[in-house]
CSV table of C-alpha atoms in Angstrom, one decimal:
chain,number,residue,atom,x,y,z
A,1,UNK,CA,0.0,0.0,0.0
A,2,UNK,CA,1.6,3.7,-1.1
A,3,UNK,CA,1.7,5.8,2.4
A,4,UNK,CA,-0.2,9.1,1.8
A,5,UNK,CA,1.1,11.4,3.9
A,6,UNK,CA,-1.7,14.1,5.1
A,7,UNK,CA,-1.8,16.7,2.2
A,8,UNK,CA,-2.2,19.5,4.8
A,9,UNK,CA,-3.0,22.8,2.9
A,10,UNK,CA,-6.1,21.1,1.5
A,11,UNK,CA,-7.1,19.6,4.9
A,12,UNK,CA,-7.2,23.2,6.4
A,13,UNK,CA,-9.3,24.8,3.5
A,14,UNK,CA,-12.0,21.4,4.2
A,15,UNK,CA,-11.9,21.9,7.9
A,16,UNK,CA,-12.4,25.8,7.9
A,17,UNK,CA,-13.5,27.2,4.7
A,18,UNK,CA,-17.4,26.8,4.3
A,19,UNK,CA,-17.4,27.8,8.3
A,20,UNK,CA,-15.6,31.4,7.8
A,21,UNK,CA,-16.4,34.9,7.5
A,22,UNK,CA,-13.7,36.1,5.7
A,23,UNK,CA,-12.1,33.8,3.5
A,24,UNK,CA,-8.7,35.3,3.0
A,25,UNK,CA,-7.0,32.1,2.5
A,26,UNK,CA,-9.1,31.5,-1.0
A,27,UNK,CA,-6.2,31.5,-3.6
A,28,UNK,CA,-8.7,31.8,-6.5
A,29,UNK,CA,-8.7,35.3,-7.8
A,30,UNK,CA,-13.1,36.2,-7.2
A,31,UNK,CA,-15.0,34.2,-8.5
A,32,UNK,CA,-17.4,34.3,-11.2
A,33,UNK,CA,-20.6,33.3,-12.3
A,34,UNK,CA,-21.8,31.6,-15.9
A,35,UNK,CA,-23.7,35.2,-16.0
A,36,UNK,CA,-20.9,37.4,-15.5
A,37,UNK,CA,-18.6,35.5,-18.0
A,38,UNK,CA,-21.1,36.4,-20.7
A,39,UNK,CA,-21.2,39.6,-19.8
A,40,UNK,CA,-17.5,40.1,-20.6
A,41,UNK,CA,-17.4,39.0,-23.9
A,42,UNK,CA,-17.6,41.0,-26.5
A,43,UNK,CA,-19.8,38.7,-28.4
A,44,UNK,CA,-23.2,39.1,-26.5
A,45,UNK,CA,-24.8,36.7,-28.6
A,46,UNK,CA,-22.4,34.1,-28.4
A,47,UNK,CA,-23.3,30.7,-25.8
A,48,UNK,CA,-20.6,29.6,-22.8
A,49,UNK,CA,-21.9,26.3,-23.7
A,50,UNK,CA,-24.6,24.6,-26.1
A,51,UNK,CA,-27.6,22.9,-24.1
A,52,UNK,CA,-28.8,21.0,-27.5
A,53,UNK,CA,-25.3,19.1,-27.9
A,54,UNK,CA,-25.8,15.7,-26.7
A,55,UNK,CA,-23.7,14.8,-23.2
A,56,UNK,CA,-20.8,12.4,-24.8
A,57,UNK,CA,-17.5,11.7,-23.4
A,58,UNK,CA,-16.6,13.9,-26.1
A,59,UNK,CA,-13.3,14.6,-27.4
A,60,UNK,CA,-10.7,12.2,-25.0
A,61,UNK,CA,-8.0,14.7,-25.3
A,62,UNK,CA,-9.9,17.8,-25.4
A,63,UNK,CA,-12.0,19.9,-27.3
A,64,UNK,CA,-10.6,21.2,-30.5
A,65,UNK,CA,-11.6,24.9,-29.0
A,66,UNK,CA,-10.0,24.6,-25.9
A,67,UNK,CA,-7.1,23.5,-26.9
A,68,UNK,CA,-6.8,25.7,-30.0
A,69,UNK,CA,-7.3,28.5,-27.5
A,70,UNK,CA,-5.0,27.5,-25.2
A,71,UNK,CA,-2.0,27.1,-28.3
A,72,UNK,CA,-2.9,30.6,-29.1
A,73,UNK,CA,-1.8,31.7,-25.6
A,74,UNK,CA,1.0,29.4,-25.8
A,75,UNK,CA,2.3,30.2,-28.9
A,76,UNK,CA,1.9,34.4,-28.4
A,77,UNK,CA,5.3,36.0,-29.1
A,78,UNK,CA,7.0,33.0,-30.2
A,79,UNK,CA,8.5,31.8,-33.9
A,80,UNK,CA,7.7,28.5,-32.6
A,81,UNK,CA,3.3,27.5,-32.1
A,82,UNK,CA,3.1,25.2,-30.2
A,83,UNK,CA,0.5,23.0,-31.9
A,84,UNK,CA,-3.0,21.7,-30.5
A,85,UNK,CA,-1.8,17.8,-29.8
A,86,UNK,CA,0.7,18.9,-27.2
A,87,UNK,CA,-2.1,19.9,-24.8
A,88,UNK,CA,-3.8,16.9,-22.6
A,89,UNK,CA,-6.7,18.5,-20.4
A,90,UNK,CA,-7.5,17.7,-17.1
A,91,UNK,CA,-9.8,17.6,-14.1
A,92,UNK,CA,-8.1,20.7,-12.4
A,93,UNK,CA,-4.2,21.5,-11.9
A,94,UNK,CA,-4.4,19.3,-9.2
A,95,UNK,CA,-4.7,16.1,-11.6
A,96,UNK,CA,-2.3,17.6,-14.0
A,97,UNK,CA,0.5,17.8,-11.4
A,98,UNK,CA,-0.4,14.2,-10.5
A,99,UNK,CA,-0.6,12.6,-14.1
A,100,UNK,CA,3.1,14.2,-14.6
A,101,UNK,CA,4.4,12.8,-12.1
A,102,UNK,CA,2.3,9.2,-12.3
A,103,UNK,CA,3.4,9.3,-15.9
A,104,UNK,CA,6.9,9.9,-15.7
A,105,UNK,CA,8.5,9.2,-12.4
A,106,UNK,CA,9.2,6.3,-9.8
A,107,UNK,CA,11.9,4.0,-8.0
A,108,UNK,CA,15.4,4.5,-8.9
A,109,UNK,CA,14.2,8.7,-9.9
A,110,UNK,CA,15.7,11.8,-8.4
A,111,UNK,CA,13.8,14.8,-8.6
A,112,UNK,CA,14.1,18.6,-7.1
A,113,UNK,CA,11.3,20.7,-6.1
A,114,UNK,CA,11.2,24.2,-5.4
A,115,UNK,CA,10.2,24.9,-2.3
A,116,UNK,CA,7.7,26.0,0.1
A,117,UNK,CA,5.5,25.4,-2.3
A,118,UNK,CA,2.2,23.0,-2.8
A,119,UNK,CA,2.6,19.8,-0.9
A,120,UNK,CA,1.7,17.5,-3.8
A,121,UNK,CA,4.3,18.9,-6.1
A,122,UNK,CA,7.0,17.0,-4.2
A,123,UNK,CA,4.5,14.6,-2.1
A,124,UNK,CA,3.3,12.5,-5.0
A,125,UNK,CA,6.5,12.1,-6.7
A,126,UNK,CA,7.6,10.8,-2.8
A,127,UNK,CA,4.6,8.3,-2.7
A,128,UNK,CA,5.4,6.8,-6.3
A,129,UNK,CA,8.8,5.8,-5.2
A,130,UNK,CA,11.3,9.0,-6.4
A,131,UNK,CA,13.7,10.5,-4.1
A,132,UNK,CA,12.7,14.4,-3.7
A,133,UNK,CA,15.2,17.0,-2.6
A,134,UNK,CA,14.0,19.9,-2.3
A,135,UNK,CA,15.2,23.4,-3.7
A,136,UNK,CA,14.6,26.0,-0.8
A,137,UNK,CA,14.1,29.7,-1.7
A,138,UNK,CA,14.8,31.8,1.9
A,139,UNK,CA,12.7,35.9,2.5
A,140,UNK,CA,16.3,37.2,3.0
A,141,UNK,CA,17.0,36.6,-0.9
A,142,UNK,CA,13.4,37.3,-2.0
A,143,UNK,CA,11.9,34.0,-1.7
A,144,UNK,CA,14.6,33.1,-4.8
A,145,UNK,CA,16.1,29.7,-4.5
A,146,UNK,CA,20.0,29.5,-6.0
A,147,UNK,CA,21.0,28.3,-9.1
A,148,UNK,CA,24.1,27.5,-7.4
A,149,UNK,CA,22.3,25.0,-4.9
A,150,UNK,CA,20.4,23.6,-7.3
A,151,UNK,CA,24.0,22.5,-9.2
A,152,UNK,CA,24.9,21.2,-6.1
A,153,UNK,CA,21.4,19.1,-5.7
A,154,UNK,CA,21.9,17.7,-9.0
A,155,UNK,CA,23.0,13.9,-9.2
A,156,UNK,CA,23.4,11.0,-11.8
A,157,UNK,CA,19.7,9.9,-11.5
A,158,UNK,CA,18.3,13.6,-11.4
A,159,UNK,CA,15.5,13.4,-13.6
A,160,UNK,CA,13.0,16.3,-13.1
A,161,UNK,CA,12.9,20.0,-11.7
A,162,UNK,CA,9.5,20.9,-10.4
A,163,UNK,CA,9.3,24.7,-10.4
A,164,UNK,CA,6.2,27.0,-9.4
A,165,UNK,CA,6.0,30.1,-11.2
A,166,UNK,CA,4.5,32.8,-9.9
A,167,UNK,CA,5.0,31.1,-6.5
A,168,UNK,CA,2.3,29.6,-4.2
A,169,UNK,CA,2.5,31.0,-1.2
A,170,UNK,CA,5.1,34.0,-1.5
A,171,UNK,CA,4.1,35.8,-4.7
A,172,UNK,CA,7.1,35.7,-5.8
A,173,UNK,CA,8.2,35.5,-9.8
A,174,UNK,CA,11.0,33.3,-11.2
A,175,UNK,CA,12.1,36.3,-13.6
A,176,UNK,CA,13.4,35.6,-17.3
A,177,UNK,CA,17.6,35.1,-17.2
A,178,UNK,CA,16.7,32.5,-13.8
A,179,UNK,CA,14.5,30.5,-16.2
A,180,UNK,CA,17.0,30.6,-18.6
A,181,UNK,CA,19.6,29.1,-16.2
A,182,UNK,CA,17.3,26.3,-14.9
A,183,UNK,CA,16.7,25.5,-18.8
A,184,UNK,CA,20.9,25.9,-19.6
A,185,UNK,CA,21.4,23.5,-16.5
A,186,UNK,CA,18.7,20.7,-17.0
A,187,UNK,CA,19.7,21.0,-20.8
A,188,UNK,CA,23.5,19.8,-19.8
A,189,UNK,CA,21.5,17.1,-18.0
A,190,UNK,CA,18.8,16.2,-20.0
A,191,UNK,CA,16.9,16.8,-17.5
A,192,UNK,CA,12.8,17.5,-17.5
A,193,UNK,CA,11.6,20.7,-16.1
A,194,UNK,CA,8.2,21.2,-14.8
A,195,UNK,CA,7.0,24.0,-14.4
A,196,UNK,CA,3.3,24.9,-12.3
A,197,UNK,CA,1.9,27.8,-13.7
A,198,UNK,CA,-1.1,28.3,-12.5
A,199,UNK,CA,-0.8,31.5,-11.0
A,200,UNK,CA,0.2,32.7,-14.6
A,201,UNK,CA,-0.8,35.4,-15.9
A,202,UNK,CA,-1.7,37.6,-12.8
A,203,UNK,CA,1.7,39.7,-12.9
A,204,UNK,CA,0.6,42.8,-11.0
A,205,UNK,CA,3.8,44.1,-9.8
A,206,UNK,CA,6.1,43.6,-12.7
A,207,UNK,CA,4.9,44.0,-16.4
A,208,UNK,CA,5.6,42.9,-19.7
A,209,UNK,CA,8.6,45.4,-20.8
A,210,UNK,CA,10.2,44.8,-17.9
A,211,UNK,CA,13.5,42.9,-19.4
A,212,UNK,CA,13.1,40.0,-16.5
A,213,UNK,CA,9.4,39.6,-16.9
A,214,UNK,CA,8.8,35.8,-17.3
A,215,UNK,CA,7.4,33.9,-20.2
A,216,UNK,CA,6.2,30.0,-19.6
A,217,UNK,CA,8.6,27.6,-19.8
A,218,UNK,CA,6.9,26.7,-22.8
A,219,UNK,CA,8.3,29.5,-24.8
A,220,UNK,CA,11.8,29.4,-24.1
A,221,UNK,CA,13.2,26.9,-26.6
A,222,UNK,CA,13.8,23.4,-24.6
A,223,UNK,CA,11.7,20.9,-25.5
A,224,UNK,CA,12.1,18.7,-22.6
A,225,UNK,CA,9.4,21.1,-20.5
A,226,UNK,CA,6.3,20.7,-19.2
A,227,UNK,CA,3.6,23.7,-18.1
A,228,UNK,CA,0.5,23.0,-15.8
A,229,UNK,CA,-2.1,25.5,-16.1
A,230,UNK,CA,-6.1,25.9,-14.7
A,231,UNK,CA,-9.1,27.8,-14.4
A,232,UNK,CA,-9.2,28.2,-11.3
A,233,UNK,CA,-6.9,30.8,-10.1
A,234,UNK,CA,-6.3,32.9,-12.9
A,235,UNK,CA,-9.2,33.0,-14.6
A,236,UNK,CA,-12.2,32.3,-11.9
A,237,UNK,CA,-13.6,29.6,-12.6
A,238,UNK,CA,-12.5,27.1,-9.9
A,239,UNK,CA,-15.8,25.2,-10.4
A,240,UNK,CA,-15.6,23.9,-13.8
A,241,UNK,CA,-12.5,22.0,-12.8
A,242,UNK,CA,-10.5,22.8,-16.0
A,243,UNK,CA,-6.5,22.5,-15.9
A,244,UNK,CA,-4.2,21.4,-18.5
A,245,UNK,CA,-0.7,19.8,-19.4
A,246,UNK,CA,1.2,20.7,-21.9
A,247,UNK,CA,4.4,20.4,-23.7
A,248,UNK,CA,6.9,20.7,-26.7
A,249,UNK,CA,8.1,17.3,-26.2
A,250,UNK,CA,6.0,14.7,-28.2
A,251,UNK,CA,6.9,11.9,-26.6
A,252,UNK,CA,6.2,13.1,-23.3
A,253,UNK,CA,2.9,14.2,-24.0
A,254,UNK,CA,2.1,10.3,-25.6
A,255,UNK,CA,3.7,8.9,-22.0
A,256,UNK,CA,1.3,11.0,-20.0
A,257,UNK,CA,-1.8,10.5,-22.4
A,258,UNK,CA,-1.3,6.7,-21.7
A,259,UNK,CA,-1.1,7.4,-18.0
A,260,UNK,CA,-3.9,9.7,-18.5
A,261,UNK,CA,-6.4,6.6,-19.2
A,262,UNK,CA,-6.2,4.9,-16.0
A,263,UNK,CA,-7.2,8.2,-14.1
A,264,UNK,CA,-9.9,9.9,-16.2
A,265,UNK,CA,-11.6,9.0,-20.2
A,266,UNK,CA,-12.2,13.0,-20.4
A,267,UNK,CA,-13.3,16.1,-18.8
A,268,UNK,CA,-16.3,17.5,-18.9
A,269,UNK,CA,-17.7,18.8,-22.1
A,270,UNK,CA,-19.5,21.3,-20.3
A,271,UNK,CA,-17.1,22.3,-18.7
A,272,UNK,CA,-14.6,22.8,-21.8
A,273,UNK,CA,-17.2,24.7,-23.5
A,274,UNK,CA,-17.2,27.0,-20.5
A,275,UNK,CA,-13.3,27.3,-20.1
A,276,UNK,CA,-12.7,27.5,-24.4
A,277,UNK,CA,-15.4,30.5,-24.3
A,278,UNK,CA,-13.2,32.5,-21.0
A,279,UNK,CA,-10.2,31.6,-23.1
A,280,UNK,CA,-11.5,33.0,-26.4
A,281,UNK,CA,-10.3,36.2,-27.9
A,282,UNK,CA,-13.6,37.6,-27.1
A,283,UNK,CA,-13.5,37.4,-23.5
A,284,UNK,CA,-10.0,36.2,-22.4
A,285,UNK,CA,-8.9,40.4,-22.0
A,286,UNK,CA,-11.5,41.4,-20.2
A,287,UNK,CA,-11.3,38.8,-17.9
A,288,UNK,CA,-7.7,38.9,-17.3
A,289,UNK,CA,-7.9,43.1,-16.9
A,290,UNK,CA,-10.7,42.1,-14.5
A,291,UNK,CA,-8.5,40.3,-12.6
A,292,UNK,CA,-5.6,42.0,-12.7
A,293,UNK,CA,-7.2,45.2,-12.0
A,294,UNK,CA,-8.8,43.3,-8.3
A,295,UNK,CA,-5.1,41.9,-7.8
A,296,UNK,CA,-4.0,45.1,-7.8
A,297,UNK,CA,-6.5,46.8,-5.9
A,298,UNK,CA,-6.3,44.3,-2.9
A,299,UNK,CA,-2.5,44.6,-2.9
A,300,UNK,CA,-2.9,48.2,-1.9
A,301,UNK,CA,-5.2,47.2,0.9
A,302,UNK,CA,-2.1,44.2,2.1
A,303,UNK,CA,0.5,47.0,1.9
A,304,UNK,CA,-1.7,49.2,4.3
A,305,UNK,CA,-2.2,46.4,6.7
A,306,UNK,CA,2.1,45.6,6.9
A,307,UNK,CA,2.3,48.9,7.2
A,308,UNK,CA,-0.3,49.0,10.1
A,309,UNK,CA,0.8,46.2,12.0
A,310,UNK,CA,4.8,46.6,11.2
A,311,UNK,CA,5.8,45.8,15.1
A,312,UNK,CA,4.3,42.2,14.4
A,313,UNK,CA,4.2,41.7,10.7
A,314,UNK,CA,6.8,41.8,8.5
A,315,UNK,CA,6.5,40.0,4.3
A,316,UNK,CA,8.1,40.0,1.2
A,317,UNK,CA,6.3,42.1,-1.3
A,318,UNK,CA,4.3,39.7,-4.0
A,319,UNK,CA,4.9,40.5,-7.6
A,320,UNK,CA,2.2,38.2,-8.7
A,321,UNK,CA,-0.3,35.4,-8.5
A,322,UNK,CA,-3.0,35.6,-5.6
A,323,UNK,CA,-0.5,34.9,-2.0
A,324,UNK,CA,1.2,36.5,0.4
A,325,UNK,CA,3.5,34.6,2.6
A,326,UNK,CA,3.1,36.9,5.8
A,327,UNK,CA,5.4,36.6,9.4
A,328,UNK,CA,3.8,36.8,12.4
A,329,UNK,CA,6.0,38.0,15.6
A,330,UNK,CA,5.6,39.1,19.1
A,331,UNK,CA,8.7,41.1,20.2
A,332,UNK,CA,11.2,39.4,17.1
A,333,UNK,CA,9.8,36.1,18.0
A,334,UNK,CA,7.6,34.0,15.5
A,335,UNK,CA,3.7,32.9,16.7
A,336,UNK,CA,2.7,29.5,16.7
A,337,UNK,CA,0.8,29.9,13.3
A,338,UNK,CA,-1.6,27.3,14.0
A,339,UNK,CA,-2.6,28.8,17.5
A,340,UNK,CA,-2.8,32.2,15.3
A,341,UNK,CA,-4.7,30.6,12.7
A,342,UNK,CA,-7.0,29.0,15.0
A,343,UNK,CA,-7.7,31.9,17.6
A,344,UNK,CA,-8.0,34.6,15.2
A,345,UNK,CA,-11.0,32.3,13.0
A,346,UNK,CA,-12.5,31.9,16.0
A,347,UNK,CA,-12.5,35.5,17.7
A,348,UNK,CA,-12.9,37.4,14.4
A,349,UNK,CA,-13.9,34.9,11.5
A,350,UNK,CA,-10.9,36.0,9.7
A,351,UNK,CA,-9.2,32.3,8.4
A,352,UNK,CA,-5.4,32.3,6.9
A,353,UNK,CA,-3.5,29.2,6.1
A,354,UNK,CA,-1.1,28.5,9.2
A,355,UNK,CA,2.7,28.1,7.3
A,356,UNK,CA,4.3,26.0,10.0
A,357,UNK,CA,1.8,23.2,9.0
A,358,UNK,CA,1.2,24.2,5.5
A,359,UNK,CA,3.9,24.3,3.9
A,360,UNK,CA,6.8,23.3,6.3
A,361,UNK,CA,8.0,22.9,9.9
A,362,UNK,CA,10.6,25.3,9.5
A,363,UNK,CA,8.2,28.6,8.3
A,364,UNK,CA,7.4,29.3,12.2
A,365,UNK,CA,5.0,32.2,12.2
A,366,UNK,CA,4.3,32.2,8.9
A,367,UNK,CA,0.8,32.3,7.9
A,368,UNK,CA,-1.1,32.4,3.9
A,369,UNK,CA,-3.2,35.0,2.9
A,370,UNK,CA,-4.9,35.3,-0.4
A,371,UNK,CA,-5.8,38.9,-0.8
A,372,UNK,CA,-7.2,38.9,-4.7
A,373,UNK,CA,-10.8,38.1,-3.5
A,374,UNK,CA,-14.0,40.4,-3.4
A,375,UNK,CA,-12.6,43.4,-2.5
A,376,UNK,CA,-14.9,44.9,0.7
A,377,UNK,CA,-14.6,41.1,2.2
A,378,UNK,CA,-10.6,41.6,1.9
A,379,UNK,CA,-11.1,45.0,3.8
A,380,UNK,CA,-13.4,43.9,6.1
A,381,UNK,CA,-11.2,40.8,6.9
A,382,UNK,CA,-7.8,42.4,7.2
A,383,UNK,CA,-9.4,45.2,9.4
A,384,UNK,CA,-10.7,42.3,11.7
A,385,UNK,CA,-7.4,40.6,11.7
A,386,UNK,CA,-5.3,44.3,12.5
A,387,UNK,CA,-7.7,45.0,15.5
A,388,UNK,CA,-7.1,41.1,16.6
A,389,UNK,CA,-3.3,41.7,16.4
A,390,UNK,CA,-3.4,44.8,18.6
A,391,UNK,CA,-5.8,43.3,21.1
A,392,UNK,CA,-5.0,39.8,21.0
A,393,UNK,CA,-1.9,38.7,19.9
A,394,UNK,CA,-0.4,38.3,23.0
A,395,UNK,CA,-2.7,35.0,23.7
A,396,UNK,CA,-1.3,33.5,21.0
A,397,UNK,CA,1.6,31.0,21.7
A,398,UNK,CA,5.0,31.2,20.9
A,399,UNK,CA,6.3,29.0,18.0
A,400,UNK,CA,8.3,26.2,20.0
């Protein structure tokens, strides 16, 4: 029997989120309704999905439309499109991330995995047998790991980097030349990156003529890559469970279709329907500038609350996706982030993600917050959690 260890960020959002007031740990920029997706296209006439076509598996792969939509994106300021057949979709991120690995790694492997980052990138690969050493990025250099540690973790049997980019939970962004020396490094090794992008393409505090602003690993010229995208936190629609894999090598993408049929025959072609018409020229700007725009918004109202609270709180900025990885201290010394967690949901309804059990032992005061949700609940609930800081925070425990 595989041991499953506890996959502890998710067990936290089932334990607390449906009994919250002020769900600041959602990592979903707001969601939408079928509704207000119509009403940002520009084609008001034009169906999210067709209620006459008859409910078939559908295409196995996926739709033509989605994926011809999602090339287009792909393909966008490159000599090189990347062609329909190199996109698999699948039930969420979440099954993408695990068909890669399912597909492509087990006993006798070595893989790295950036790191904090979300426990199943390098927990699955650990349950199917791989060795997993992890790649740690530190606040004092920007929540950047180094290229120069990740040399060193390199060894005979190294057969994937696992990257996350933008980062879940700091916000931080993997800029262009860094990318370029994972991809210079795994190409002297043959060596597969993948890369999880679902945060991609919230950028709100660096933008596209900045020299260092990242494309996907797709775009970059080495083939042996794989990107993971969704719906769900980019683009709002976390309920039509949409992700995707793709690739520029072939014979990747024909390892992971095989693997593919043991876990699902094909998503839902409802739900595609939904996902090609958000990704369709017609709608995919004004969704994204929605988004953006929020992201940007909220991040005014998380600068206001550092600012407030700067004797307790301290961060590294975000640059993009939907997370802030925030400290927690009494006096220069870290909370318990789980008692902080826990009290403050309880006192205030306010519910963060507690780092320490999150995302590792060693992030001691650290707690989540994903600030690129309705705005007024944002205010409300970071205004809940400053007067809990100044009244309360010395019942919270110590970190040990």
């Amino acid at each position: 029997m595989v041991k499953i260890a506890k996959f502890s960020v998710e067990a936290w959002m089932d334990k607390h989120e449906n009994n919250c007031k002020y769900n600041i740990a959602e990592t979903c920029c707001a969601s939408i309704s079928i509704d207000q997706l119509r009403a940002l296209s520009e084609d008001k006439d034009r169906q999210p999905f067709q209620t006459a076509d008859p409910l078939t598996y559908g295409a196995i792969r996926g739709s033509d439309a989605l994926r011809d939509n999602l090339a287009r994106l792909y393909s966008a300021r490159t000599g090189n499109p990347l062609p329909r057949g190199n996109i698999i979709t699948t039930n969420g991120a979440i099954q993408a991330n695990y068909l890669v690995a399912y597909a492509l790694l087990g006993p006798g492997d070595h893989v790295i995995c950036h790191y904090p980052t979300y426990q199943s990138l390098y927990e699955v690969p650990r349950q199917l047998g791989a060795q997993v050493s992890l790649w740690k990025a530190k606040p004092e250099n920007n929540w950047i790991p180094s290229i120069d540690e990740l040399k060193s973790l390199i060894v005979p049997n190294t057969k994937m980097i696992i990257i996350n980019n933008p980062h879940n939970p700091t916000g931080a962004v993997l800029g262009k030349s860094f990318l370029q020396k994972v991809i210079d490094i795994a190409a002297g090794h043959n060596i597969i990156i993948h890369s999880d992008e679902v945060y991609r393409p919230i950028f709100h505090g660096i933008t596209p003529i900045n020299e260092e602003f990242p494309p996907s690993i797709i775009s970059m010229g080495y083939e042996r890559v794989i990107a993971v995208g969704s719906m769900s936190k980019a683009y709002s629609l976390a309920g039509i469970r949409v992700g995707w894999i793709a690739s520029r090598d072939s014979d990747i993408v024909e390892q992971i279709a095989d693997a593919r049929h043991y876990t699902l025959i094909s998503v839902s072609t409802l739900d595609e329907q939904v996902a090609a018409f958000a990704l369709h020229p017609n709608t995919i700007h004004s969704l994204l500038a929605r988004n953006i725009a929020l992201a940007k918004t909220n991040m005014e109202l998380m600068e206001k609350f550092v600012l407030k609270n700067d004797d307790a709180v301290e961060w590294v900025k975000p640059l993009a996706g939907t997370t802030a990885f925030v400290k927690i201290h009494r006096e220069g010394r870290p909370v318990d982030s789980v008692d902080f967690c826990e009290k403050i949901l309880e006192k205030t309804g306010v519910m963060f993600v507690p780092g320490s059990q999150c995302f590792g032992d060693e992030f001691k005061g650290y707690v989540r917050i994903g600030y690129v949700n309705h705005t007024d609940g944002v205010k409300e609930g970071l205004d809940k959690a400053t007067h809990f800081i100044r009244k309360n925070l010395d019942d919270v425990k110590l970190a040990e």
